[in-house]
PDB file of C-alpha atoms in Angstrom:
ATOM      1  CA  UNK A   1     -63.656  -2.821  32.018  1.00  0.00           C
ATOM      2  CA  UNK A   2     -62.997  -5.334  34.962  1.00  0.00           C
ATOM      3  CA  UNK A   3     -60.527  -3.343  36.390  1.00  0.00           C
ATOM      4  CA  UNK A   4     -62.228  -0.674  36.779  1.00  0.00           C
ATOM      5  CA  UNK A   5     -65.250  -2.445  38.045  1.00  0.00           C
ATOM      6  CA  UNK A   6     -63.485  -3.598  40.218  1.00  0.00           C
ATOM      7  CA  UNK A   7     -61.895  -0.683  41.242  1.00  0.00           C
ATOM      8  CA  UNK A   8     -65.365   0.958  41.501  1.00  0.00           C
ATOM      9  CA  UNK A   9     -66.583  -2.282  43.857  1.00  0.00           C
ATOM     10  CA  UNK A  10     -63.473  -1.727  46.160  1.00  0.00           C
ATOM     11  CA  UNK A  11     -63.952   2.051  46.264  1.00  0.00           C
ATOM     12  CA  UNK A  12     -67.617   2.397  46.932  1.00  0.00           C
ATOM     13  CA  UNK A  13     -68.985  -1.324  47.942  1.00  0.00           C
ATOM     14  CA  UNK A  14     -71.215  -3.829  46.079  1.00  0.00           C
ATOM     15  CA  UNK A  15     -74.852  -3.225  46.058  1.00  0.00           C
ATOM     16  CA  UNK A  16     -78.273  -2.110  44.300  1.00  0.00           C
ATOM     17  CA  UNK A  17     -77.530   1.443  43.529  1.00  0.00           C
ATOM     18  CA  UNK A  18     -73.987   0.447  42.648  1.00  0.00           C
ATOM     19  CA  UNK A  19     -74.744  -2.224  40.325  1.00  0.00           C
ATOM     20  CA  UNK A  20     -76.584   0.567  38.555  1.00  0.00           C
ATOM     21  CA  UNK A  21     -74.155   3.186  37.921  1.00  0.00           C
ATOM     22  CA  UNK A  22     -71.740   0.513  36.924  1.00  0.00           C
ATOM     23  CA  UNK A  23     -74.143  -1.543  34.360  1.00  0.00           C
ATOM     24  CA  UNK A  24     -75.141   2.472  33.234  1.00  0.00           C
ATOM     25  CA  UNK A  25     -71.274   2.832  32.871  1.00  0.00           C
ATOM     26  CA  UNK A  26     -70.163  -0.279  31.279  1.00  0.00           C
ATOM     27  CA  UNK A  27     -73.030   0.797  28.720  1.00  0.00           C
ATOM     28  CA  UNK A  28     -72.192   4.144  27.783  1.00  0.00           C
ATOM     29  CA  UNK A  29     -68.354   3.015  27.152  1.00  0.00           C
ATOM     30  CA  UNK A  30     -69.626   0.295  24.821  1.00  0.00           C
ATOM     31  CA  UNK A  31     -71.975   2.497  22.883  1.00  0.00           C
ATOM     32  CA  UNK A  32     -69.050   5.339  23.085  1.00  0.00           C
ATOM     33  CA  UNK A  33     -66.501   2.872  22.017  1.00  0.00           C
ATOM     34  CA  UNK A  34     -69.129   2.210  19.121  1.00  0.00           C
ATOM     35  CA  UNK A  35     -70.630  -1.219  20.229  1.00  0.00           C
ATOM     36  CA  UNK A  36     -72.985  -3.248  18.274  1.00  0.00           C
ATOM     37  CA  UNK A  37     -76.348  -4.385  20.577  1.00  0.00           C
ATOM     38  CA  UNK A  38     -74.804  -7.904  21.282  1.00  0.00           C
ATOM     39  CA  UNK A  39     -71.315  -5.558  22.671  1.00  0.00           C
ATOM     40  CA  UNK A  40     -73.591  -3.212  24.657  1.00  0.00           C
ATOM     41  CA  UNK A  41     -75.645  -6.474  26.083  1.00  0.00           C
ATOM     42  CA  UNK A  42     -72.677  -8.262  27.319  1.00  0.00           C
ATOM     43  CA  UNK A  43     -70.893  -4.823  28.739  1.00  0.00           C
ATOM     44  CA  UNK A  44     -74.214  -4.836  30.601  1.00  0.00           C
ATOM     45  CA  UNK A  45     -74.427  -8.262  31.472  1.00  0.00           C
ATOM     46  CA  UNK A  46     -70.647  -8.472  32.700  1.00  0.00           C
ATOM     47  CA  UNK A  47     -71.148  -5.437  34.975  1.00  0.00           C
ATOM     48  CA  UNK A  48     -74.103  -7.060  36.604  1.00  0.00           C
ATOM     49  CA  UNK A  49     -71.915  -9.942  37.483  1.00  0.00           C
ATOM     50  CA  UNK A  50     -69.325  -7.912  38.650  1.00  0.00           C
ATOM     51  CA  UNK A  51     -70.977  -6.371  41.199  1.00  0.00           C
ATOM     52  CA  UNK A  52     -73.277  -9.004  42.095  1.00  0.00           C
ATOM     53  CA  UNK A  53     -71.259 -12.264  42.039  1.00  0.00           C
ATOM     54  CA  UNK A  54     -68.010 -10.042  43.972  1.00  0.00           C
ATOM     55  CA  UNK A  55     -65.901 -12.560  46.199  1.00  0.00           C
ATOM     56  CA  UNK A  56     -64.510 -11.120  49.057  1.00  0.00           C
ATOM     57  CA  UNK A  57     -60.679 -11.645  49.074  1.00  0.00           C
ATOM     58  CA  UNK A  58     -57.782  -9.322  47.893  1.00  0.00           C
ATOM     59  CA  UNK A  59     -56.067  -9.164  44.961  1.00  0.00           C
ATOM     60  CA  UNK A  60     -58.587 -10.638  42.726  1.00  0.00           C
ATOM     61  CA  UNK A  61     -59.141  -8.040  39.783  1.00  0.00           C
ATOM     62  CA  UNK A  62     -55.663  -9.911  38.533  1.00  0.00           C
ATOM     63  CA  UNK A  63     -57.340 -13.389  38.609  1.00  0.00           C
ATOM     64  CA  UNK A  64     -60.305 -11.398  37.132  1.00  0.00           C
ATOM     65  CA  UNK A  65     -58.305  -9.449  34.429  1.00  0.00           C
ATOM     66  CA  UNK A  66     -56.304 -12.669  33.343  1.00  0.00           C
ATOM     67  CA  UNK A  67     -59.440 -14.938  33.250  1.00  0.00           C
ATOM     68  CA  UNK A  68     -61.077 -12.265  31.181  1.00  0.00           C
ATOM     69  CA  UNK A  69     -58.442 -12.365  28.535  1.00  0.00           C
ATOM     70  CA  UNK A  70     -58.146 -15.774  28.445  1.00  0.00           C
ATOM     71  CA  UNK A  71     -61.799 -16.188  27.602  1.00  0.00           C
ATOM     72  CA  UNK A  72     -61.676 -13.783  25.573  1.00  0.00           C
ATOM     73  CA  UNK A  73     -58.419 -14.768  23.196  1.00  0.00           C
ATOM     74  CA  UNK A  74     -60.454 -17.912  23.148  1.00  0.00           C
ATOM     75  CA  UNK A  75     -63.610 -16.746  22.046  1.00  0.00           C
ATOM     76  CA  UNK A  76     -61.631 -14.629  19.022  1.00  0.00           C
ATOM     77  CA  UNK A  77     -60.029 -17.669  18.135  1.00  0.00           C
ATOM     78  CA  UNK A  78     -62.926 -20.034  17.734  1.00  0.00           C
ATOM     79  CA  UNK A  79     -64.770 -17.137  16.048  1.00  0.00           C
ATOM     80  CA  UNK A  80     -62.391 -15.555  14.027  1.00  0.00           C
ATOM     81  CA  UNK A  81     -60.454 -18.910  13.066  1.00  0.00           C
ATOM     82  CA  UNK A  82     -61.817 -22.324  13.807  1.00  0.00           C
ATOM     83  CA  UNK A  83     -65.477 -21.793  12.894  1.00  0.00           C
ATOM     84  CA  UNK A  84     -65.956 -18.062  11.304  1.00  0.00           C
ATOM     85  CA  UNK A  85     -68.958 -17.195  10.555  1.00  0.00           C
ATOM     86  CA  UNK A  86     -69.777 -16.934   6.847  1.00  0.00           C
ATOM     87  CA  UNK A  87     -71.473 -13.543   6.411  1.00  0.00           C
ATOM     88  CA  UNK A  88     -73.102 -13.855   3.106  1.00  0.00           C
ATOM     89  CA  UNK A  89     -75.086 -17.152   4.244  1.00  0.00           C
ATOM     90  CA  UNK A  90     -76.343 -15.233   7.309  1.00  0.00           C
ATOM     91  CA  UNK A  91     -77.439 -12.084   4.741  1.00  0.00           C
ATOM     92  CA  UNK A  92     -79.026 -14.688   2.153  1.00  0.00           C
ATOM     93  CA  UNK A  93     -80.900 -16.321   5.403  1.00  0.00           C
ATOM     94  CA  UNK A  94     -82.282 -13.069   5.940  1.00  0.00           C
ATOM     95  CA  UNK A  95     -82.731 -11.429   2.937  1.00  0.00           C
ATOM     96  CA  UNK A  96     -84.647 -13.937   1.225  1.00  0.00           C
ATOM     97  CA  UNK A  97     -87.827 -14.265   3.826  1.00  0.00           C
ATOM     98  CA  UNK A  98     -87.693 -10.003   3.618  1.00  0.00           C
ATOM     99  CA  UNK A  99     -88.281  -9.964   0.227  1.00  0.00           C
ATOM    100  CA  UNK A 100     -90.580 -12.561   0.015  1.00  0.00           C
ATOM    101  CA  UNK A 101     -93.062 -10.404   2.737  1.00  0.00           C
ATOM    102  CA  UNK A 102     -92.623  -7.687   0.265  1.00  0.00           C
ATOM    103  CA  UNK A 103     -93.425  -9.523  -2.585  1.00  0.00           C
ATOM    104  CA  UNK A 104     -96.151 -11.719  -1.428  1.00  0.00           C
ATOM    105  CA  UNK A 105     -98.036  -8.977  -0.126  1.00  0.00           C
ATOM    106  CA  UNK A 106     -97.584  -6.715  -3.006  1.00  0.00           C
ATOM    107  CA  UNK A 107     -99.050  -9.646  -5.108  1.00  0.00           C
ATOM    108  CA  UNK A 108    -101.630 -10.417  -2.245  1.00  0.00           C
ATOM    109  CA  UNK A 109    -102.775  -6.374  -3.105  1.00  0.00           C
ATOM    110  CA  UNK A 110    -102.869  -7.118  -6.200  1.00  0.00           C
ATOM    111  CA  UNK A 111    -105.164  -9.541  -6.543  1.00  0.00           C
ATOM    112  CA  UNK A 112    -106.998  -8.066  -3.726  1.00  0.00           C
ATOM    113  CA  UNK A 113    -107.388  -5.195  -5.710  1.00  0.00           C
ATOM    114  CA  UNK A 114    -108.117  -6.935  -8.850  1.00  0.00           C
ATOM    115  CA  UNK A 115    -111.218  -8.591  -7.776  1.00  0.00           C
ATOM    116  CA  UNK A 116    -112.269  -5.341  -5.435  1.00  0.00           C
ATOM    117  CA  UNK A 117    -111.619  -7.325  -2.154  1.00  0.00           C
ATOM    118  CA  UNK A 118    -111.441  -5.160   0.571  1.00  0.00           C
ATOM    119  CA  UNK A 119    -111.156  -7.694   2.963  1.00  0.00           C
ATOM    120  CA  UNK A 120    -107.892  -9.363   1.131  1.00  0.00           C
ATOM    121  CA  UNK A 121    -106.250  -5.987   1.037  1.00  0.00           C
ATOM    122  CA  UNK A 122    -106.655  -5.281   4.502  1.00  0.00           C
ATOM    123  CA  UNK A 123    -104.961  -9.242   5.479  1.00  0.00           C
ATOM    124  CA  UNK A 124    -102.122  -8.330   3.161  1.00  0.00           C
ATOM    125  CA  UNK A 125    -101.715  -4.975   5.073  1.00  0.00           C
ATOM    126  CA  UNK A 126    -101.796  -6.822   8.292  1.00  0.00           C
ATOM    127  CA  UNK A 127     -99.283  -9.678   7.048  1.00  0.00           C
ATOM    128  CA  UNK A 128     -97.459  -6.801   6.102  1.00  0.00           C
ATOM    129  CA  UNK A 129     -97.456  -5.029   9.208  1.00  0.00           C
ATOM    130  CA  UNK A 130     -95.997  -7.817  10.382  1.00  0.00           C
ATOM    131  CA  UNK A 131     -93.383  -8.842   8.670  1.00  0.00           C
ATOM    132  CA  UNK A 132     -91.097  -5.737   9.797  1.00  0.00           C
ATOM    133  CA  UNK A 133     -89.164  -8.471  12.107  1.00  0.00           C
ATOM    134  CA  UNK A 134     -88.267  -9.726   9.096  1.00  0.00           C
ATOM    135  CA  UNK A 135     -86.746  -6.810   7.332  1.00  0.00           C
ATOM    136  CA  UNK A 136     -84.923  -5.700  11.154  1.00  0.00           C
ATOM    137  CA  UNK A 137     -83.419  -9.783  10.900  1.00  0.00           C
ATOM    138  CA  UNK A 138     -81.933  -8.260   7.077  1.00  0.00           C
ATOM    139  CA  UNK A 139     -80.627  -5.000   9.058  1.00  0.00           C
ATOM    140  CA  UNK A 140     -79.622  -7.191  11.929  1.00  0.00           C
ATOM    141  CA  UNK A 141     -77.629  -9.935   9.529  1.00  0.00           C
ATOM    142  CA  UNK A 142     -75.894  -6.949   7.234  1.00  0.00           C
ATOM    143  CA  UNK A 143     -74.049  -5.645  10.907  1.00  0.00           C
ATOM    144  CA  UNK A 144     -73.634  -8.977  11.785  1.00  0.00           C
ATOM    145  CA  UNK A 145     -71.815 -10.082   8.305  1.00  0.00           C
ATOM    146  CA  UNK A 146     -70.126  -6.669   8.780  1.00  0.00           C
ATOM    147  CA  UNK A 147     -68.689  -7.354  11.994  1.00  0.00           C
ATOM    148  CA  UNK A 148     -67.489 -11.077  11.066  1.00  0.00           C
ATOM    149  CA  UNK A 149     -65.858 -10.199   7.832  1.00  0.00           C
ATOM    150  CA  UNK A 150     -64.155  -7.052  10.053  1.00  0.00           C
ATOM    151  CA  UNK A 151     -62.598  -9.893  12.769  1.00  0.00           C
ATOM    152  CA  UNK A 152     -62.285 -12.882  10.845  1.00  0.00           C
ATOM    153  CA  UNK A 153     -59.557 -12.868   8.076  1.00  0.00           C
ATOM    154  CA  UNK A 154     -60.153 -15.834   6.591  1.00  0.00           C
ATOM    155  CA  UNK A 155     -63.771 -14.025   5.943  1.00  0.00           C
ATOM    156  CA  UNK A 156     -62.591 -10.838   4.553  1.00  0.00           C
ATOM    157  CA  UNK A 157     -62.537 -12.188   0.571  1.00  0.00           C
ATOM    158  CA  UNK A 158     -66.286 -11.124   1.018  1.00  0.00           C
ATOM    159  CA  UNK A 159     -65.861  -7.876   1.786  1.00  0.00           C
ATOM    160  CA  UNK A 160     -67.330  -6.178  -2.111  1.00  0.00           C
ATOM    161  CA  UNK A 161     -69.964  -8.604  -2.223  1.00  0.00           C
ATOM    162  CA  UNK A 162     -71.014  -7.578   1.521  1.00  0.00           C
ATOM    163  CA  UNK A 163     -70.605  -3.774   0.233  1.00  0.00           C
ATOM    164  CA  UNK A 164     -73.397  -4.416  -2.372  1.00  0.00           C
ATOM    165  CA  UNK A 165     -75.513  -5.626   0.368  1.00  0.00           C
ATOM    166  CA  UNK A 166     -74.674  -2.689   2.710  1.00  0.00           C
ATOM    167  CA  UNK A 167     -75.469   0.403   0.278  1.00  0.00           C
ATOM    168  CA  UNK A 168     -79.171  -1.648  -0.345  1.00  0.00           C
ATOM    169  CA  UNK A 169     -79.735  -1.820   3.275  1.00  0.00           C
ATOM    170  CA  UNK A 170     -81.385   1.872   3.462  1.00  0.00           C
ATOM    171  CA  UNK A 171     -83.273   1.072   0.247  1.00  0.00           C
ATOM    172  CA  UNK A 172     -84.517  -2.648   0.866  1.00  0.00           C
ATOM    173  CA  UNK A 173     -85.959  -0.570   4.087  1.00  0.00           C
ATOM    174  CA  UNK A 174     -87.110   2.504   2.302  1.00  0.00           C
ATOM    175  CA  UNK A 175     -89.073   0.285  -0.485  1.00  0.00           C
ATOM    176  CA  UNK A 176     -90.529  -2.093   2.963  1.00  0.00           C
ATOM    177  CA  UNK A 177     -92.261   1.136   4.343  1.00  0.00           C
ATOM    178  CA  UNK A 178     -92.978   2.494   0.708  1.00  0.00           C
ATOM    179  CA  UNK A 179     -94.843  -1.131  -0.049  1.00  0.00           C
ATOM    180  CA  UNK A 180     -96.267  -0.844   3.415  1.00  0.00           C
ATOM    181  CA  UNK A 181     -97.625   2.217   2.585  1.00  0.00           C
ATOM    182  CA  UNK A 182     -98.711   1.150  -1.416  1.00  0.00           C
ATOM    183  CA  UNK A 183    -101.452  -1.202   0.447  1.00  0.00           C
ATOM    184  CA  UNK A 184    -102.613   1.200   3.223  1.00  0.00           C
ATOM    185  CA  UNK A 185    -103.830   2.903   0.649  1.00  0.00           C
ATOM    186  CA  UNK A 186    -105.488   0.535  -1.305  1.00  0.00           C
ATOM    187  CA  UNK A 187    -107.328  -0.632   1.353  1.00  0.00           C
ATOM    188  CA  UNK A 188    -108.866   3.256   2.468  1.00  0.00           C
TER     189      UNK A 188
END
């Protein structure tokens, strides 16, 4: 990706519209090359610099190139090896506040509905409402744990338990918007 930045820089100069086509570029190859969002932000991000930190001076895509995989081995190693990520505590971190906003609010409903209070209904569909950050942190952590246990080996002994967690992704999110939709109605 440097070297052709580079490349790009040398052939056609460093400014505005260029720092465009090449942060447009460096994002299409990381969401064609199947990038997560954090892979896709720092494609982005490392184009911008490219083009608008560019040092005048030949032969510097090699310093470029080698720096690049030196930070980069690095970063794999301290990731992958010296302090991996564990993928089921980042799940549990997440899954456990988006079931409680399910839960609560189902109970909130409840009661709401139980003593004919429209008014507690309609706070437990607001609550609700917004608590989807919560069940995109669950989506977020299951790619996350994914991605880990796919780089680190010394992670990979969770791969079944992080299956089970996968296949309820869609319906942890399907019962979120069915729950939603449980208390919209009790409130009309």
């Amino acid at each position: 990706g440097i070297g052709v930045g580079n490349a790009f820089v040398e052939a056609v100069g460093a400014g505005f519209w260029q720092m465009g086509v090449i942060v447009t570029l460096a994002i299409l190859a990381a969401v064609g090359l199947g990038g997560t969002v954090p892979v896709v932000n720092q494609a982005a991000s490392t184009a911008v610099l490219l083009v608008a930190v560019t040092p005048q001076g030949r032969d510097i895509e090699q310093t470029r190139i080698a720096e690049a995989l030196i930070g980069g081995a690095a970063a794999l190693l301290v990731t992958t090896v010296l302090l991996p990520l564990n993928p089921l505590r980042l799940i549990n971190r997440s899954a456990g506040p988006a079931f409680d906003a399910v839960s609560e609010q189902l109970d909130a409903d409840a009661k709401a509905l139980l003593h004919r209070d429209a008014a507690a209904a309609d706070r437990a569909l607001t609550t609700m409402r917004g608590s989807q950050s919560r069940l995109a942190l669950f989506g977020d952590a299951i790619e996350g744990a994914k991605e880990a246990i796919t780089l680190s080996p010394l992670q990979r002994r969770h791969r079944n338990t992080l299956a089970h967690y996968v296949a309820a992704g869609d319906p942890v999110s399907r019962a979120f918007t069915h729950s939603t939709a449980l208390i919209r109605r009790s409130v009309t």
